[in-house]
mmCIF file of C-alpha atoms in Angstrom:
data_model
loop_
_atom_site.group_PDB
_atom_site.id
_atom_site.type_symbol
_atom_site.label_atom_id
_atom_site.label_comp_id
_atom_site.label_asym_id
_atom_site.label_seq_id
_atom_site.Cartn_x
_atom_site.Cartn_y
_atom_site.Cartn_z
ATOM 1 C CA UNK A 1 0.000 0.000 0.000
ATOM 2 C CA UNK A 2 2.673 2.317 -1.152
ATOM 3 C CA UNK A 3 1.407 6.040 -1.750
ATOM 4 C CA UNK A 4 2.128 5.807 -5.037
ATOM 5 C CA UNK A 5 -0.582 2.654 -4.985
ATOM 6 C CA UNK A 6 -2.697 4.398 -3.544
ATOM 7 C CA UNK A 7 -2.817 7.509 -5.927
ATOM 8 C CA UNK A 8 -3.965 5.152 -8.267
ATOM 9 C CA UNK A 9 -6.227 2.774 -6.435
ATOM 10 C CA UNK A 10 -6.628 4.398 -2.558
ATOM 11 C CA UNK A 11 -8.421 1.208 -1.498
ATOM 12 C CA UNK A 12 -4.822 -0.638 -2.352
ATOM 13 C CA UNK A 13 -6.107 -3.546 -3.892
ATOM 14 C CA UNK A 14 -4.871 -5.445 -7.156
ATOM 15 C CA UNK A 15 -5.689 -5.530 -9.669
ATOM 16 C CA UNK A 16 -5.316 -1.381 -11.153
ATOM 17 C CA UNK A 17 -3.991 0.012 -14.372
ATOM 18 C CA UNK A 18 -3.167 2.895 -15.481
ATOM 19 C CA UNK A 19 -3.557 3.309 -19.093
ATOM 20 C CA UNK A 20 -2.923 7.104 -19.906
ATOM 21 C CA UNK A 21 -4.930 9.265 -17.856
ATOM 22 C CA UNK A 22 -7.093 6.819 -17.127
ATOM 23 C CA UNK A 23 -7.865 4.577 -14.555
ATOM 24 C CA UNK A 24 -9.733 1.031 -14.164
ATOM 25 C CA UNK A 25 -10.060 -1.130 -11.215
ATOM 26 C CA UNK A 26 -11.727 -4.299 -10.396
ATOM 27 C CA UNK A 27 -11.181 -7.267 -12.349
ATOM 28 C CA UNK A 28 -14.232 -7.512 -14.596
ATOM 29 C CA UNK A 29 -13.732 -4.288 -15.497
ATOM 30 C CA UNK A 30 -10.369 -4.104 -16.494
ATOM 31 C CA UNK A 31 -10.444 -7.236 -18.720
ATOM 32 C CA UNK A 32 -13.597 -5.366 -20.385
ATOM 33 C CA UNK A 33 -12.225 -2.365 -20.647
ATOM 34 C CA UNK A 34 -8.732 -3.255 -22.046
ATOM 35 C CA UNK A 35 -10.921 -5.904 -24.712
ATOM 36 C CA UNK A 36 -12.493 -2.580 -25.763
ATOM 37 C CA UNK A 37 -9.352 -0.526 -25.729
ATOM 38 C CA UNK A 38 -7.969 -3.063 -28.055
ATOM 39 C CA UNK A 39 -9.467 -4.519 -30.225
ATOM 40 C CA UNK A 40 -7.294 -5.843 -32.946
ATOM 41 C CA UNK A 41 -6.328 -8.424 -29.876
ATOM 42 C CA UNK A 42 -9.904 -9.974 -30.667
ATOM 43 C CA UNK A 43 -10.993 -10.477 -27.107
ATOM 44 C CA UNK A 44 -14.534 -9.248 -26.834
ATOM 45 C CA UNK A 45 -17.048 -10.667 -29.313
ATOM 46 C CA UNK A 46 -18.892 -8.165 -31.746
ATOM 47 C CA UNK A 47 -21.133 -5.834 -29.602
ATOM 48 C CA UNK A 48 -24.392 -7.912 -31.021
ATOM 49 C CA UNK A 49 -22.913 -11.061 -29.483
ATOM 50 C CA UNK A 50 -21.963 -10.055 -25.734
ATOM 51 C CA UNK A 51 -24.625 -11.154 -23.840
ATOM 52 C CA UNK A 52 -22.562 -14.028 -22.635
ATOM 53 C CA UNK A 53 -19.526 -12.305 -22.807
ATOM 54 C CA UNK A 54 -20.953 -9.653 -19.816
ATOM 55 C CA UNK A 55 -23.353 -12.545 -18.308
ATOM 56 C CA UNK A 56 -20.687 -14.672 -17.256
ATOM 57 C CA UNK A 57 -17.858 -12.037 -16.922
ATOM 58 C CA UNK A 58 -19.898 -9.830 -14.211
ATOM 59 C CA UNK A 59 -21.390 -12.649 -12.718
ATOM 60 C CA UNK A 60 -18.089 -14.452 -11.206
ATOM 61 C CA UNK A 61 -17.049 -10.854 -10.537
ATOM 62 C CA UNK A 62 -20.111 -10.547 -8.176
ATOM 63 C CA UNK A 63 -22.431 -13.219 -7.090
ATOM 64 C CA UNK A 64 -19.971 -16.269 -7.171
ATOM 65 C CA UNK A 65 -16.975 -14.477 -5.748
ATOM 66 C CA UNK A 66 -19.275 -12.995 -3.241
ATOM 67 C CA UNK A 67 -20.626 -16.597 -2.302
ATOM 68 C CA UNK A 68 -16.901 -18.289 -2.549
ATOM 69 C CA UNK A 69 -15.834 -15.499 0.250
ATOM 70 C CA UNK A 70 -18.515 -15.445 2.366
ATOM 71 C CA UNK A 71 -18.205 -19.417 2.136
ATOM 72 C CA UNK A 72 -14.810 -19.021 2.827
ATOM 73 C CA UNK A 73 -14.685 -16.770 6.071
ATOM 74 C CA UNK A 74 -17.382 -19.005 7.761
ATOM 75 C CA UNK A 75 -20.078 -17.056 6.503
ATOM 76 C CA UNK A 76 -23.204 -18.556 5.520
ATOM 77 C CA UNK A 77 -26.650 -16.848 4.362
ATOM 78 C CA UNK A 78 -29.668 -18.303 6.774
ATOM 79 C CA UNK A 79 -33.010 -19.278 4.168
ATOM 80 C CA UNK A 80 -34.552 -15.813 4.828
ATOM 81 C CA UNK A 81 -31.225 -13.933 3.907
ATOM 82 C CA UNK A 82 -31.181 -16.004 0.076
ATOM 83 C CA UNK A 83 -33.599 -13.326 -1.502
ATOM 84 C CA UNK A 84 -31.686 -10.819 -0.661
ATOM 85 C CA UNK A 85 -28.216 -11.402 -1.806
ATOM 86 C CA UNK A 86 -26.741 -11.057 -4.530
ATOM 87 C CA UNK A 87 -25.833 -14.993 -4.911
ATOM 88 C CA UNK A 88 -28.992 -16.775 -2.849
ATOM 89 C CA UNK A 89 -26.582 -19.657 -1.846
ATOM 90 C CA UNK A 90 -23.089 -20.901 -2.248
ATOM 91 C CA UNK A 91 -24.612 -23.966 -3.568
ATOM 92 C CA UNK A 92 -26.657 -22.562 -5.869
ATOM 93 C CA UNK A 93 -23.935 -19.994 -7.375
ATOM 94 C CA UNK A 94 -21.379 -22.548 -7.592
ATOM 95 C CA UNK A 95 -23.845 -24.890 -9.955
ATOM 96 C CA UNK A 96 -25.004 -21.991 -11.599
ATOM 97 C CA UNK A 97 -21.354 -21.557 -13.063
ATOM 98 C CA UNK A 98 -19.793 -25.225 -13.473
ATOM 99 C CA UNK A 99 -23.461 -25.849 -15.795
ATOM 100 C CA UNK A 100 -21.783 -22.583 -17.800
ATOM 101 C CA UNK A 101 -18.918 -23.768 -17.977
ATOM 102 C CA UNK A 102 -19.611 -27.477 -18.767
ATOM 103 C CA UNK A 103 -21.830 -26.348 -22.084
ATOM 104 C CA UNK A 104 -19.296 -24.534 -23.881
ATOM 105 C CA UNK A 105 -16.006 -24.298 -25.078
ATOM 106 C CA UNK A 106 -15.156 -21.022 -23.485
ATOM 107 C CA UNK A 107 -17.399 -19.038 -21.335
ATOM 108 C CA UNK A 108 -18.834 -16.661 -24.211
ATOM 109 C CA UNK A 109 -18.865 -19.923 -26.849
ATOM 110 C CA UNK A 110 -16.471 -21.177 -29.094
ATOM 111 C CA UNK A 111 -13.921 -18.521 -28.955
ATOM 112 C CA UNK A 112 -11.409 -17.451 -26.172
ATOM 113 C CA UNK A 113 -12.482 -14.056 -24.732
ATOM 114 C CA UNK A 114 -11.821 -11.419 -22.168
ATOM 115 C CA UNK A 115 -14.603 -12.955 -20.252
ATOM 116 C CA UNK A 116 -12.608 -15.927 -20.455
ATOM 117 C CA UNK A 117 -9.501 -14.222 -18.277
ATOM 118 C CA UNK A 118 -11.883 -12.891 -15.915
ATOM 119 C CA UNK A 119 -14.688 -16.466 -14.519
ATOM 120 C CA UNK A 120 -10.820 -18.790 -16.209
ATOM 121 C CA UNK A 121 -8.548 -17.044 -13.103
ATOM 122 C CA UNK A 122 -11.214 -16.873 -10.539
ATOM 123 C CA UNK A 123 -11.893 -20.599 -11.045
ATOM 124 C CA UNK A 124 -8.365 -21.509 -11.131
ATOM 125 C CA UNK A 125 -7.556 -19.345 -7.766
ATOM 126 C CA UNK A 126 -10.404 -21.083 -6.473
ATOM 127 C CA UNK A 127 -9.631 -24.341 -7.450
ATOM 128 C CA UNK A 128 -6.133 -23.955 -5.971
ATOM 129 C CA UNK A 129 -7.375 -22.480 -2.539
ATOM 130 C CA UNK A 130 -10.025 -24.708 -2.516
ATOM 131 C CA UNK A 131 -13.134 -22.389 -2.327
ATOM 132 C CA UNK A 132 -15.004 -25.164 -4.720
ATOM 133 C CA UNK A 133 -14.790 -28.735 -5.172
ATOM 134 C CA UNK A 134 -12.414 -30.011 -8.351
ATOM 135 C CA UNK A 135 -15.433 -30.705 -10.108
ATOM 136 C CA UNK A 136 -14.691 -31.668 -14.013
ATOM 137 C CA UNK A 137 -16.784 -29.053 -15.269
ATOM 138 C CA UNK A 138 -14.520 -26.348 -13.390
ATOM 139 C CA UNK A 139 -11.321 -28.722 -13.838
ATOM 140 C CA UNK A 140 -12.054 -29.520 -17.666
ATOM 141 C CA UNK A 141 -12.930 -25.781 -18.282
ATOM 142 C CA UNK A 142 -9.486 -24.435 -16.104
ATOM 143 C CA UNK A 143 -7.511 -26.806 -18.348
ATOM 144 C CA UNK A 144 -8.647 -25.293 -21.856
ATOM 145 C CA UNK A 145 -8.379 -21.672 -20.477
ATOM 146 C CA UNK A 146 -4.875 -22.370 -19.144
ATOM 147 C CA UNK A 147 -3.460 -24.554 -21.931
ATOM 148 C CA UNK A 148 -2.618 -21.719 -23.710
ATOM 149 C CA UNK A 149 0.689 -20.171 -25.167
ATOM 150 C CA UNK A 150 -0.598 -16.870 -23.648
ATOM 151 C CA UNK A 151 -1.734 -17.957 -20.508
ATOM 152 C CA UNK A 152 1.750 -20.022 -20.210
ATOM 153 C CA UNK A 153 3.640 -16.758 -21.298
ATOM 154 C CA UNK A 154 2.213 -14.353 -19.223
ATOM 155 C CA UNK A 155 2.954 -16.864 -16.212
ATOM 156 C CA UNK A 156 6.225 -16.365 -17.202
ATOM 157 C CA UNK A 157 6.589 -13.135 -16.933
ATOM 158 C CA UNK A 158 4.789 -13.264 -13.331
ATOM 159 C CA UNK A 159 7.218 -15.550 -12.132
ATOM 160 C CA UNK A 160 10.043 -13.605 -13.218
ATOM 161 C CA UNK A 161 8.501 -10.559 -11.288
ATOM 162 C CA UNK A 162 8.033 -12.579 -8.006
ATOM 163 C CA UNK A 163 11.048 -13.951 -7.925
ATOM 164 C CA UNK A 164 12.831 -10.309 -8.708
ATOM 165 C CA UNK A 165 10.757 -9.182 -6.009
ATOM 166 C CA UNK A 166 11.955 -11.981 -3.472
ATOM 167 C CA UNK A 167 15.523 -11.196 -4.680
ATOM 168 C CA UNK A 168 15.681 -7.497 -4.197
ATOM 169 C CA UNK A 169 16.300 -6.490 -7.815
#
């Protein structure tokens, strides 16, 4: 939480970018916005074809992360609290996304899309920290999203950071 951080993003979380002037937080919306900002990259779906593309992205952005943290810090809604959320249950938010997931490719269809970064990395942290089961439609669809050059090369270049970090360089 460096001040420099926290001139860009004063609550001092990550992800933020900075892309001239201009400043995005929050996960969903920066893979949106940077889809938009580029789009000879091809990773948002002609505007006529997004309903998918925005269902799925905002939706692990709000209701299942929601339910996956809440889950996760011993929280859990009573029956009479379901209506009001913005998830109902764990259970049901969780299903809700590995039947999304199991009846496509990628999230948005048959091509890899920003929405793709955004439900592919939650599932994966979650997967890894153990916020859902390994279920195969969450394991089969973290596999495709992942099995990228891409994915593998931005890893990469994360690791390389972390371990400069851990170094002092």
């Amino acid at each position: 939480k460096a001040p420099e951080y926290l001139a860009i993003n004063p609550m001092g979380k990550v992800p933020a970018i900075k892309h001239g002037d201009l400043v995005v937080t929050e996960v969903a919306a920066i893979c949106a916005y940077l889809a938009d900002a580029f789009p000879d990259a091809g990773l948002a779906p002609p505007v006529d074809a997004r309903a998918d593309y925005y269902r799925w992205m905002f939706f692990a952005a709000g209701p299942l992360e929601a339910a996956m943290t809440n889950r996760s810090m011993g929280f859990e809604l009573k029956a009479e609290q379901r209506q009001g959320s913005g998830y109902g249950s764990y259970e049901t938010a969780v299903q809700t996304m590995a039947d999304a997931v199991a009846k496509r490719h990628f999230i948005a269809g048959d091509t890899f899309s920003a929405a793709d970064v955004c439900v592919g990395s939650l599932l994966e942290y979650a997967l890894n920290f153990k916020l859902v089961e390994p279920q195969a439609a969450f394991t089969d669809y973290v596999a495709r999203v992942t099995d990228r050059a891409a994915h593998k090369a931005a890893n990469d270049k994360d690791n390389a950071l972390i371990a400069a970090a851990q170094s002092g360089s």
